[in-house]
Every structure is written in structure tokens, then in C-alpha cells.
CSV table of N, CA and C in Angstrom, one decimal:
chain,number,residue,atom,x,y,z
A,421,MET,N,0.9,-1.2,0.0
A,421,MET,CA,0.0,0.0,0.0
A,421,MET,C,0.9,1.2,0.0
A,422,THR,N,0.6,2.2,-0.9
A,422,THR,CA,1.4,3.4,-1.0
A,422,THR,C,1.1,4.4,0.1
A,423,LYS,N,1.9,5.4,0.2
A,423,LYS,CA,1.7,6.4,1.3
A,423,LYS,C,0.4,7.1,1.1
A,424,ILE,N,0.0,7.5,-0.2
A,424,ILE,CA,-1.2,8.2,-0.4
A,424,ILE,C,-2.4,7.3,-0.2
A,425,GLU,N,-2.3,6.0,-0.4
A,425,GLU,CA,-3.4,5.1,-0.2
A,425,GLU,C,-3.6,4.9,1.3
A,426,LYS,N,-2.6,4.9,2.1
A,426,LYS,CA,-2.7,4.8,3.6
A,426,LYS,C,-3.4,6.1,4.1
A,427,LEU,N,-3.0,7.2,3.5
A,427,LEU,CA,-3.6,8.5,3.9
A,427,LEU,C,-5.1,8.5,3.6
A,428,MET,N,-5.4,8.0,2.4
A,428,MET,CA,-6.8,8.0,2.0
A,428,MET,C,-7.6,7.1,2.9
A,429,GLU,N,-7.1,6.0,3.3
A,429,GLU,CA,-7.8,5.1,4.2
A,429,GLU,C,-8.0,5.8,5.5
A,430,PHE,N,-7.0,6.5,6.0
A,430,PHE,CA,-7.2,7.3,7.3
A,430,PHE,C,-8.3,8.4,7.0
A,431,ALA,N,-8.2,9.1,5.9
A,431,ALA,CA,-9.2,10.1,5.5
A,431,ALA,C,-10.6,9.6,5.5
A,432,GLN,N,-10.8,8.4,4.8
A,432,GLN,CA,-12.1,7.9,4.7
A,432,GLN,C,-12.8,7.6,6.1
A,433,LYS,N,-12.0,7.1,7.0
A,433,LYS,CA,-12.5,6.8,8.3
A,433,LYS,C,-12.9,8.1,9.0
A,434,GLU,N,-12.0,9.1,8.9
A,434,GLU,CA,-12.2,10.4,9.6
A,434,GLU,C,-13.4,11.1,9.0
A,435,ILE,N,-13.5,11.2,7.7
A,435,ILE,CA,-14.6,11.9,7.1
A,435,ILE,C,-15.9,11.2,7.3
A,436,ASN,N,-16.0,9.9,7.3
A,436,ASN,CA,-17.2,9.2,7.5
A,436,ASN,C,-17.8,9.4,8.9
A,437,ASN,N,-16.9,9.6,9.9
A,437,ASN,CA,-17.3,9.9,11.3
A,437,ASN,C,-17.9,11.3,11.4
A,438,ARG,N,-17.6,12.2,10.5
A,438,ARG,CA,-18.2,13.5,10.5
A,438,ARG,C,-19.4,13.7,9.7
A,439,LEU,N,-19.6,12.9,8.7
A,439,LEU,CA,-20.7,13.2,7.7
A,439,LEU,C,-22.1,12.8,8.2
A,440,GLY,N,-22.2,11.9,9.1
A,440,GLY,CA,-23.5,11.5,9.6
A,440,GLY,C,-24.2,10.5,8.8
A,441,THR,N,-25.4,10.3,9.0
A,441,THR,CA,-26.2,9.2,8.4
A,441,THR,C,-26.5,9.4,7.0
A,442,TYR,N,-26.8,10.6,6.5
A,442,TYR,CA,-27.4,10.8,5.2
A,442,TYR,C,-26.4,11.4,4.2
A,443,LYS,N,-25.1,11.5,4.6
A,443,LYS,CA,-24.1,12.0,3.7
A,443,LYS,C,-23.0,10.9,3.6
A,444,TYR,N,-22.4,10.8,2.4
A,444,TYR,CA,-21.3,9.8,2.2
A,444,TYR,C,-20.4,10.3,1.1
A,445,THR,N,-19.2,9.7,1.1
A,445,THR,CA,-18.2,10.0,0.0
A,445,THR,C,-18.3,9.0,-1.1
A,446,ASP,N,-17.9,9.5,-2.3
A,446,ASP,CA,-18.0,8.6,-3.5
A,446,ASP,C,-16.9,9.2,-4.5
A,447,ASP,N,-16.7,8.4,-5.5
A,447,ASP,CA,-15.8,8.8,-6.6
A,447,ASP,C,-14.4,9.2,-6.1
A,448,TRP,N,-13.8,8.4,-5.3
A,448,TRP,CA,-12.4,8.8,-4.9
A,448,TRP,C,-11.5,8.6,-6.0
A,449,GLN,N,-10.6,9.6,-6.2
A,449,GLN,CA,-9.6,9.6,-7.2
A,449,GLN,C,-8.3,10.1,-6.6
A,450,TRP,N,-7.2,9.5,-7.1
A,450,TRP,CA,-5.9,9.9,-6.5
A,450,TRP,C,-4.8,9.7,-7.5
A,451,ASN,N,-3.6,10.3,-7.1
A,451,ASN,CA,-2.4,10.0,-7.8
A,451,ASN,C,-1.3,9.9,-6.6
A,452,ASP,N,-0.1,10.0,-6.9
A,452,ASP,CA,0.9,9.8,-5.9
A,452,ASP,C,1.1,11.0,-4.9
A,453,ARG,N,0.5,12.1,-5.2
A,453,ARG,CA,0.6,13.3,-4.4
A,453,ARG,C,-0.7,13.8,-3.7
A,454,CYS,N,-1.8,13.5,-4.2
A,454,CYS,CA,-3.1,14.0,-3.7
A,454,CYS,C,-4.2,13.1,-3.9
A,455,PHE,N,-5.4,13.4,-3.4
A,455,PHE,CA,-6.6,12.7,-3.6
A,455,PHE,C,-7.8,13.6,-3.6
A,456,GLN,N,-8.9,13.2,-4.2
A,456,GLN,CA,-10.1,14.0,-4.2
A,456,GLN,C,-11.3,13.0,-4.1
A,457,PHE,N,-12.4,13.5,-3.6
A,457,PHE,CA,-13.7,12.8,-3.5
A,457,PHE,C,-14.8,13.7,-3.5
A,458,GLU,N,-16.0,13.1,-3.8
A,458,GLU,CA,-17.2,13.8,-3.8
A,458,GLU,C,-18.1,13.5,-2.6
A,459,VAL,N,-18.7,14.5,-2.0
A,459,VAL,CA,-19.6,14.2,-0.9
A,459,VAL,C,-21.1,14.3,-1.4
A,460,LEU,N,-21.8,13.2,-1.2
A,460,LEU,CA,-23.2,13.2,-1.6
A,460,LEU,C,-24.1,13.1,-0.4
A,461,GLU,N,-25.3,13.7,-0.6
A,461,GLU,CA,-26.3,13.6,0.5
A,461,GLU,C,-27.6,12.9,-0.1
A,462,LEU,N,-28.0,11.9,0.7
A,462,LEU,CA,-29.2,11.2,0.3
A,462,LEU,C,-30.4,12.1,0.7
A,463,ILE,N,-31.3,12.4,-0.3
A,463,ILE,CA,-32.4,13.3,-0.1
A,463,ILE,C,-33.7,12.6,-0.3
A,464,GLY,N,-33.7,11.3,-0.6
A,464,GLY,CA,-35.0,10.6,-0.8
A,464,GLY,C,-34.8,9.4,-1.6
A,465,ILE,N,-35.9,8.8,-2.0
A,465,ILE,CA,-35.9,7.6,-2.8
A,465,ILE,C,-36.8,7.8,-4.0
A,466,GLU,N,-36.4,7.5,-5.2
A,466,GLU,CA,-37.2,7.7,-6.4
A,466,GLU,C,-38.2,6.6,-6.5
A,467,LYS,N,-39.2,6.7,-7.3
A,467,LYS,CA,-40.3,5.7,-7.4
A,467,LYS,C,-39.7,4.4,-7.9
A,468,SER,N,-38.6,4.4,-8.6
A,468,SER,CA,-38.0,3.2,-9.0
A,468,SER,C,-37.3,2.5,-7.9
A,469,GLY,N,-37.1,3.1,-6.8
A,469,GLY,CA,-36.4,2.5,-5.6
A,469,GLY,C,-34.9,3.0,-5.6
A,470,LYS,N,-34.5,3.7,-6.6
A,470,LYS,CA,-33.1,4.2,-6.6
A,470,LYS,C,-33.0,5.4,-5.7
A,471,PRO,N,-31.9,5.4,-4.9
A,471,PRO,CA,-31.7,6.6,-4.0
A,471,PRO,C,-31.6,7.9,-4.8
A,472,LYS,N,-32.2,8.9,-4.2
A,472,LYS,CA,-32.1,10.3,-4.8
A,472,LYS,C,-31.1,11.0,-4.0
A,473,GLU,N,-30.1,11.6,-4.6
A,473,GLU,CA,-29.0,12.2,-3.9
A,473,GLU,C,-28.6,13.5,-4.6
A,474,LYS,N,-28.0,14.4,-3.8
A,474,LYS,CA,-27.5,15.6,-4.4
A,474,LYS,C,-26.0,15.8,-4.0
A,475,SER,N,-25.2,16.4,-4.8
A,475,SER,CA,-23.8,16.6,-4.5
A,475,SER,C,-23.6,17.8,-3.6
A,476,CYS,N,-22.8,17.6,-2.6
A,476,CYS,CA,-22.4,18.7,-1.7
A,476,CYS,C,-21.0,19.2,-2.1
A,477,GLY,N,-20.4,18.7,-3.1
A,477,GLY,CA,-19.2,19.3,-3.6
A,477,GLY,C,-18.1,18.2,-3.8
A,478,ILE,N,-17.1,18.6,-4.5
A,478,ILE,CA,-15.9,17.8,-4.7
A,478,ILE,C,-14.8,18.4,-3.9
A,479,PHE,N,-14.1,17.6,-3.2
A,479,PHE,CA,-13.1,18.1,-2.3
A,479,PHE,C,-11.7,17.5,-2.7
A,480,ARG,N,-10.7,18.3,-2.7
A,480,ARG,CA,-9.3,17.8,-3.0
A,480,ARG,C,-8.4,18.1,-1.9
A,481,PHE,N,-7.6,17.1,-1.5
A,481,PHE,CA,-6.6,17.3,-0.5
A,481,PHE,C,-5.2,17.1,-1.0
A,482,ILE,N,-4.3,18.1,-0.8
A,482,ILE,CA,-2.9,17.9,-1.2
A,482,ILE,C,-2.1,18.2,0.0
A,483,PRO,N,-1.4,17.2,0.6
A,483,PRO,CA,-0.6,17.4,1.7
A,483,PRO,C,0.7,18.1,1.4
A,484,TYR,N,1.2,18.9,2.3
A,484,TYR,CA,2.5,19.5,2.1
A,484,TYR,C,3.6,18.5,2.6
A,485,ALA,N,4.7,18.5,1.9
A,485,ALA,CA,5.8,17.5,2.2
A,485,ALA,C,6.5,17.9,3.5
A,486,ASP,N,6.6,19.2,3.8
A,486,ASP,CA,7.4,19.6,4.9
A,486,ASP,C,6.7,19.4,6.2
A,487,GLU,N,6.9,18.1,6.8
A,487,GLU,CA,6.2,17.7,8.0
A,487,GLU,C,6.6,18.6,9.2
A,488,GLU,N,7.9,19.0,9.2
A,488,GLU,CA,8.4,19.8,10.3
A,488,GLU,C,7.6,21.1,10.5
A,489,PHE,N,7.2,21.7,9.4
A,489,PHE,CA,6.5,23.0,9.4
A,489,PHE,C,5.0,22.8,9.4
A,490,TYR,N,4.5,21.9,8.6
A,490,TYR,CA,3.0,21.7,8.5
A,490,TYR,C,2.4,20.6,9.3
A,491,GLY,N,3.2,19.7,9.9
A,491,GLY,CA,2.7,18.5,10.6
A,491,GLY,C,2.7,17.3,9.6
A,492,THR,N,2.3,16.2,10.2
A,492,THR,CA,2.2,15.0,9.4
A,492,THR,C,1.0,15.1,8.4
A,493,ALA,N,1.0,14.3,7.4
A,493,ALA,CA,-0.1,14.3,6.4
A,493,ALA,C,-1.5,14.1,7.2
A,494,GLU,N,-1.5,13.2,8.2
A,494,GLU,CA,-2.7,13.0,8.9
A,494,GLU,C,-3.2,14.2,9.7
A,495,GLU,N,-2.2,14.9,10.3
A,495,GLU,CA,-2.5,16.1,11.0
A,495,GLU,C,-3.0,17.2,10.1
A,496,GLN,N,-2.3,17.3,8.9
A,496,GLN,CA,-2.8,18.3,7.9
A,496,GLN,C,-4.2,18.0,7.5
A,497,PHE,N,-4.5,16.7,7.3
A,497,PHE,CA,-5.9,16.4,6.9
A,497,PHE,C,-6.9,16.7,7.9
A,498,ILE,N,-6.6,16.5,9.2
A,498,ILE,CA,-7.5,16.9,10.3
A,498,ILE,C,-7.8,18.4,10.3
A,499,ASN,N,-6.7,19.2,10.1
A,499,ASN,CA,-6.8,20.6,10.1
A,499,ASN,C,-7.7,21.0,8.8
A,500,TRP,N,-7.4,20.4,7.7
A,500,TRP,CA,-8.1,20.7,6.5
A,500,TRP,C,-9.6,20.4,6.7
A,501,MET,N,-9.9,19.2,7.3
A,501,MET,CA,-11.3,18.8,7.5
A,501,MET,C,-12.0,19.8,8.5
A,502,ASN,N,-11.3,20.2,9.5
A,502,ASN,CA,-11.9,21.2,10.5
A,502,ASN,C,-12.3,22.5,9.8
A,503,GLU,N,-11.6,22.9,8.8
A,503,GLU,CA,-12.0,24.1,8.0
A,503,GLU,C,-13.2,23.9,7.1
A,504,ARG,N,-13.5,22.6,6.8
A,504,ARG,CA,-14.6,22.3,5.8
A,504,ARG,C,-15.8,21.6,6.3
A,505,PHE,N,-15.7,20.8,7.4
A,505,PHE,CA,-16.8,20.0,7.9
A,505,PHE,C,-17.0,20.3,9.4
């Protein structure tokens, strides 16, 4: 598992704890330096039984490499999350 994949695993757990019951993440994308995901909110059920959802936005996280100045990637993600959620 790469460093960014480990960070994404950490991020998924942290963000899911904050989103609550009717919001969730989807469409995770990444490369070796950053990742992004979309937050969706369940707003009902269509007549066909398919979930009806709306996008709350696409979020991208790019950690700084200088851990001495910015903190670990996990600490940076927590700070980033605190600003947004």
C-alpha cells in the first residue's frame, strides 16, 4: 500500500465519522501526491427505488511534504477537515 493510499484510508474513516447518516463520500480519485472525493447527500428515494441524492461538492486534499513545518499528512488532513466540515 502506497503512502497516499494509507492517507486515503485514514481520511475515509475520519470523514465518515463527521458526515453523519445521510451523507457519504464517493468517486475517490488519487495520484501519488493528492486525492479527491465527492460528498453526496441522500435526499430521498425515487419511485424506481433508486436513491435520490445531491452533490455537496468535490473536495481535493494535497498534503505539504514539509512535516516539520506543516505537521504529518494525517495532522494536515484533520486541520483541512476542520475548516470544511
